[in-house]
Short mmCIF file of C-alpha atoms in Angstrom, two decimals:
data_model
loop_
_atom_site.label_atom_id
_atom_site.label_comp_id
_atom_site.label_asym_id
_atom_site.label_seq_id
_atom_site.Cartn_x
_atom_site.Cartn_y
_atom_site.Cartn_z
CA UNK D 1 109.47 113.76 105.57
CA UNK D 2 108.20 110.68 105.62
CA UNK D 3 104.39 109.87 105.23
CA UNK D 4 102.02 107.01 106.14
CA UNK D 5 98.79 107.10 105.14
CA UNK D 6 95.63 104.55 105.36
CA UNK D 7 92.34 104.01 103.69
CA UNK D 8 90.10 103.96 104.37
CA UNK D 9 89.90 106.69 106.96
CA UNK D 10 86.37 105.41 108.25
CA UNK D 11 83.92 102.01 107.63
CA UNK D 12 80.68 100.85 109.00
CA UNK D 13 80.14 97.30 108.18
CA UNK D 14 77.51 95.00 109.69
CA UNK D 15 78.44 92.41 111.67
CA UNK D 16 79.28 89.42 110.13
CA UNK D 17 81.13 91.85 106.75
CA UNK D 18 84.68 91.77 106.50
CA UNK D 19 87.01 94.97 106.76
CA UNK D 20 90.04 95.82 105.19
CA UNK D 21 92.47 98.31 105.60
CA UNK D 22 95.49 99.49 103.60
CA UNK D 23 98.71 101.31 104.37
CA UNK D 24 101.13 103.00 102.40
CA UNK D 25 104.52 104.37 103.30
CA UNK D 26 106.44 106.88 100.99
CA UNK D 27 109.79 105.18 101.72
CA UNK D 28 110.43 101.32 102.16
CA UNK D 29 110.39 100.40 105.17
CA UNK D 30 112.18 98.15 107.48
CA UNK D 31 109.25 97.01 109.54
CA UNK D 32 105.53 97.53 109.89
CA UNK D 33 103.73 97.57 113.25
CA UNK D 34 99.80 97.45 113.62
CA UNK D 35 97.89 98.89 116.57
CA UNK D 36 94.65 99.20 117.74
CA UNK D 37 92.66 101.85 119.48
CA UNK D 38 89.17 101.42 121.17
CA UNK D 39 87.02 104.85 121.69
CA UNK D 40 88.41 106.59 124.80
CA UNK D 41 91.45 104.34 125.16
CA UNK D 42 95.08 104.11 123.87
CA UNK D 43 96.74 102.07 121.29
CA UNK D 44 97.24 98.70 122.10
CA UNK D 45 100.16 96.83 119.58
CA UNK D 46 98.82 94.24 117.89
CA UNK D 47 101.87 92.75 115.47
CA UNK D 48 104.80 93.03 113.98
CA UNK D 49 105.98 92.61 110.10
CA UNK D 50 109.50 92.30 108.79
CA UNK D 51 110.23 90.10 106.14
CA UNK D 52 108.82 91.27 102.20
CA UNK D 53 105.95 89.68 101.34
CA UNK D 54 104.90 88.29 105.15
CA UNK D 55 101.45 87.17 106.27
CA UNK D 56 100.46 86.34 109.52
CA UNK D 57 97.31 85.47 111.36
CA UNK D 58 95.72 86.17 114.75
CA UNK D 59 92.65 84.46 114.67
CA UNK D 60 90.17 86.69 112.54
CA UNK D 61 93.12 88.99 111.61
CA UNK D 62 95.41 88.74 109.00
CA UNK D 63 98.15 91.03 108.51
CA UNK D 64 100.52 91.36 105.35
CA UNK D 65 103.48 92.86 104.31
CA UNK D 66 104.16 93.81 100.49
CA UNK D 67 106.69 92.66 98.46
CA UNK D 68 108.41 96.09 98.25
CA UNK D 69 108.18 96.56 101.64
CA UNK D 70 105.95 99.91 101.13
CA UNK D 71 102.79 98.84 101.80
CA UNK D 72 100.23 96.37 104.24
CA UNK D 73 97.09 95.90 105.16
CA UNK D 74 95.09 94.25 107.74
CA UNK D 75 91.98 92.45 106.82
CA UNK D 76 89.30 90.94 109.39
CA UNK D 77 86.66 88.53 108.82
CA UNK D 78 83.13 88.27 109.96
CA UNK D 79 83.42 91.58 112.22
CA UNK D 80 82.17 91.52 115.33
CA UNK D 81 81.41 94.62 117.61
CA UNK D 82 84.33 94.24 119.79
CA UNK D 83 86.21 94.69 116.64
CA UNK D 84 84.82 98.81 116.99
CA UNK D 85 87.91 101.00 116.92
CA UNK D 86 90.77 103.09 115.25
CA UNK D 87 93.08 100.71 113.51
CA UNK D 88 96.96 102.34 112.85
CA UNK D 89 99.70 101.06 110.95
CA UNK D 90 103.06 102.50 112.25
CA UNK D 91 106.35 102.37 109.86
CA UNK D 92 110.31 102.22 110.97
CA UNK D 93 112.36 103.00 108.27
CA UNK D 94 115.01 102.35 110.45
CA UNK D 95 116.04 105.30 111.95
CA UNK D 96 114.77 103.97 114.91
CA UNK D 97 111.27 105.75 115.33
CA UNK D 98 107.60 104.83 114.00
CA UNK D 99 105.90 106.98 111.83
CA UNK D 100 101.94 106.30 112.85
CA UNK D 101 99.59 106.04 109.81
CA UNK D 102 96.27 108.19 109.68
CA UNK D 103 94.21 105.23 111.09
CA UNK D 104 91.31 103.83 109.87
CA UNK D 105 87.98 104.26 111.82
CA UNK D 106 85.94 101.06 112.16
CA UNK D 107 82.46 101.11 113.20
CA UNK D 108 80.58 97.42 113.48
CA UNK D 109 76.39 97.75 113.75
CA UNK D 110 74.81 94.14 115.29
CA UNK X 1 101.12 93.21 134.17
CA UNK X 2 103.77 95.98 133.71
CA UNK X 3 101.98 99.11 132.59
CA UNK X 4 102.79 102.70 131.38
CA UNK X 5 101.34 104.88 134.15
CA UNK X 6 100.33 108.68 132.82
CA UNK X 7 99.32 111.45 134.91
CA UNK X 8 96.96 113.47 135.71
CA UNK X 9 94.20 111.30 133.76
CA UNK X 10 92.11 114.49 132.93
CA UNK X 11 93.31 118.14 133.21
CA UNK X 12 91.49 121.96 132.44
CA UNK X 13 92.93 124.93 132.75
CA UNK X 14 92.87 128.47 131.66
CA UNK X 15 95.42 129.83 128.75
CA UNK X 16 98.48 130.81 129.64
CA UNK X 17 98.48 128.42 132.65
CA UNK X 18 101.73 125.60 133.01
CA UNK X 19 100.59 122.34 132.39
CA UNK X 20 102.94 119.36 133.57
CA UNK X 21 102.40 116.02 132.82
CA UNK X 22 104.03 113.03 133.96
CA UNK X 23 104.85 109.31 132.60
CA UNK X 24 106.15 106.24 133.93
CA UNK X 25 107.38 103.81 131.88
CA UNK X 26 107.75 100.13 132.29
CA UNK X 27 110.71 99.13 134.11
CA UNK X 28 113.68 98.25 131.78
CA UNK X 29 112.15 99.78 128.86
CA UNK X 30 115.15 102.28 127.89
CA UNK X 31 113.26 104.65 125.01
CA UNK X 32 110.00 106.38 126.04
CA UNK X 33 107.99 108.69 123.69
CA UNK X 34 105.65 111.73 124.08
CA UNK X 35 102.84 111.49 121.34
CA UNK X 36 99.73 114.04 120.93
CA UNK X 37 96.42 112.99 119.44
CA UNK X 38 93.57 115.27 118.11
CA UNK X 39 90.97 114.58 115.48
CA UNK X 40 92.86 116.64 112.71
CA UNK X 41 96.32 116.19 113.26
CA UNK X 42 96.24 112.47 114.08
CA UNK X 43 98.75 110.85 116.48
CA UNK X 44 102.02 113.06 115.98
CA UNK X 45 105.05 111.98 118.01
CA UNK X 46 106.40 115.43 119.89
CA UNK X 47 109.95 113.81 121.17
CA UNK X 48 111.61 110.59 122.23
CA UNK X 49 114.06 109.72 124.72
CA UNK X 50 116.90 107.04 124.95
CA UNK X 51 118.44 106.08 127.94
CA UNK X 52 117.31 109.53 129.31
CA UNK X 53 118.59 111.34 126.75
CA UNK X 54 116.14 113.22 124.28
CA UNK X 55 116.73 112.14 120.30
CA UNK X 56 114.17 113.59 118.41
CA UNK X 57 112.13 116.48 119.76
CA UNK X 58 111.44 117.97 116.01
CA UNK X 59 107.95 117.70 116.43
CA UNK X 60 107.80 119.80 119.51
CA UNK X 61 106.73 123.48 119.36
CA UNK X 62 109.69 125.07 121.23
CA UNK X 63 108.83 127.92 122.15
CA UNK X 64 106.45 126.94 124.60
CA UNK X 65 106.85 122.69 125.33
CA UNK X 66 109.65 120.61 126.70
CA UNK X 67 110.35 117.17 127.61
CA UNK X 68 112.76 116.24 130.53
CA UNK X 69 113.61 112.36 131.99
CA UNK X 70 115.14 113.61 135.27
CA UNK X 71 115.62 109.75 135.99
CA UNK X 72 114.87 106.33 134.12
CA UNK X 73 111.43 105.89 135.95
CA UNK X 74 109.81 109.36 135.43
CA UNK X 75 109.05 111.21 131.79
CA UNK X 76 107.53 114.68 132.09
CA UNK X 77 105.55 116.87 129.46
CA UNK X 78 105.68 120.75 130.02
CA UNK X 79 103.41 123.51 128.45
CA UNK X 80 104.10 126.79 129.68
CA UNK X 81 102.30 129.14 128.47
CA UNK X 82 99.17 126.61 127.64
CA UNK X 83 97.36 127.65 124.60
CA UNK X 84 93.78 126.49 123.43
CA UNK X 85 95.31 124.66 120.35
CA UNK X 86 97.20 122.72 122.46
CA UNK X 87 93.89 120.61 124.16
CA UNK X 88 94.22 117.12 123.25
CA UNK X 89 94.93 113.88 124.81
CA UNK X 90 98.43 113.30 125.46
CA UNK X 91 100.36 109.76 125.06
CA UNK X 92 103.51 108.50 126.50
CA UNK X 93 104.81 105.55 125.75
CA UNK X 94 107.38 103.17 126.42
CA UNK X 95 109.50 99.99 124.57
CA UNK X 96 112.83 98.28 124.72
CA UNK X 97 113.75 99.47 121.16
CA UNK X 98 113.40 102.85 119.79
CA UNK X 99 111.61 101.20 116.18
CA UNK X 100 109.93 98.30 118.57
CA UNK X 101 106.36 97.35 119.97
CA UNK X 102 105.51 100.55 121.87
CA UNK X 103 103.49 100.07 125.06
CA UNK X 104 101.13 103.39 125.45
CA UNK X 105 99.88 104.66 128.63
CA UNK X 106 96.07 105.28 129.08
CA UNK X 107 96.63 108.87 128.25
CA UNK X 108 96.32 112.77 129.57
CA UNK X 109 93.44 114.91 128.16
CA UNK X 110 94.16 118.35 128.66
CA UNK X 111 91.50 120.89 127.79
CA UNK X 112 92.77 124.62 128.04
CA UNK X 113 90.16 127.44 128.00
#
């Protein structure tokens, strides 16, 4: 079946570093969804990618798609501590359910 | 603010006990999903419902779990008999597209001793 996996699965950056995390699919896929999870809560959806080769920015964030529509990554910079959680990607590949990632654990010291 | 509402927030109970929990998702969202999350296993999706009516419910042991939407504003989880392996904290969540933005609720953590 169908596999999406991150890296990597835990960083501890200082505050102030930037983070980066990367997702692969084992199929293409036809969109790319990124949540985010603080300790003790739930997932929280953060964006949406569809197009090959998109990039888009929230603030700090930025989010891209690859060209073969495989792979993304989200990349923050200058963490800050509110930044501390468990970042997921989530693939469709179009049979109309998400395949969650293996998350990536961020940890921000001040 | 239109939330997912899960509960019990917190349950414990002893092996071999029945274990019900209970979702509501956000009115007009049509496709609600049952997710479990542990440390090793990660966030696994256990079965999905459209319009009511279950699609996917692969990744549900069947033996022992099942997954009813007796109407459009209730979703319920069943263990019976509860097992150990099965503590973890339980999602549901909810969206107007089954491959959409999912809206999660805050989540049942069942321990089972």
């Amino acid at each position: 079946g169908q596999q999406v996996m991150q890296i990597p699965q835990y960083q501890h950056v200082q505050e102030g570093e930037d983070f980066t995390t990367y997702c692969n699919s084992s199929t293409t896929l036809s969109n790319i969804q990124w949540y985010k999870q603080r300790p003790g809560g739930h997932p929280v959806f953060l964006i949406q990618l569809v197009k090959s080769g998109e990039v888009k920015k929230q603030k700090r964030l930025t989010f891209q798609f690859g060209e073969a529509k495989k792979n993304s990554s989200l990349h923050i910079t200058a963490t800050q501590t509110t930044d501390v959680g468990t970042y997921f990607c989530a693939g469709n590949t179009g049979f109309q359910k998400l395949v969650f990632g293996t998350g990536t654990r961020l940890l921000v010291s001040p | 603010d239109a939330r997912v509402t899960q509960t019990p927030r917190h349950k414990v109970t002893e092996m071999g006990q029945e274990v019900t929990m209970r979702c509501q998702p956000i009115l007009g969202h049509n496709t609600v999903f049952w997710y479990r999350q542990t440390m090793m296993q990660g966030l696994e999706l256990l079965a999905y419902f459209r319009n009511r009516a279950p699609l996917d419910d692969s990744g549900m042991p069947k033996d022992r779990f099942s997954a009813e939407m007796p109407d459009a504003t209730l979703a319920t989880l069943k263990i019976q008999p509860s097992e150990p392996r099965d503590s973890a904290v339980y999602f549901c969540a909810s969206g107007r597209l089954a491959g959409g933005e999912q809206y999660f609720g805050p989540g049942t953590r069942l321990t089972v001793t």
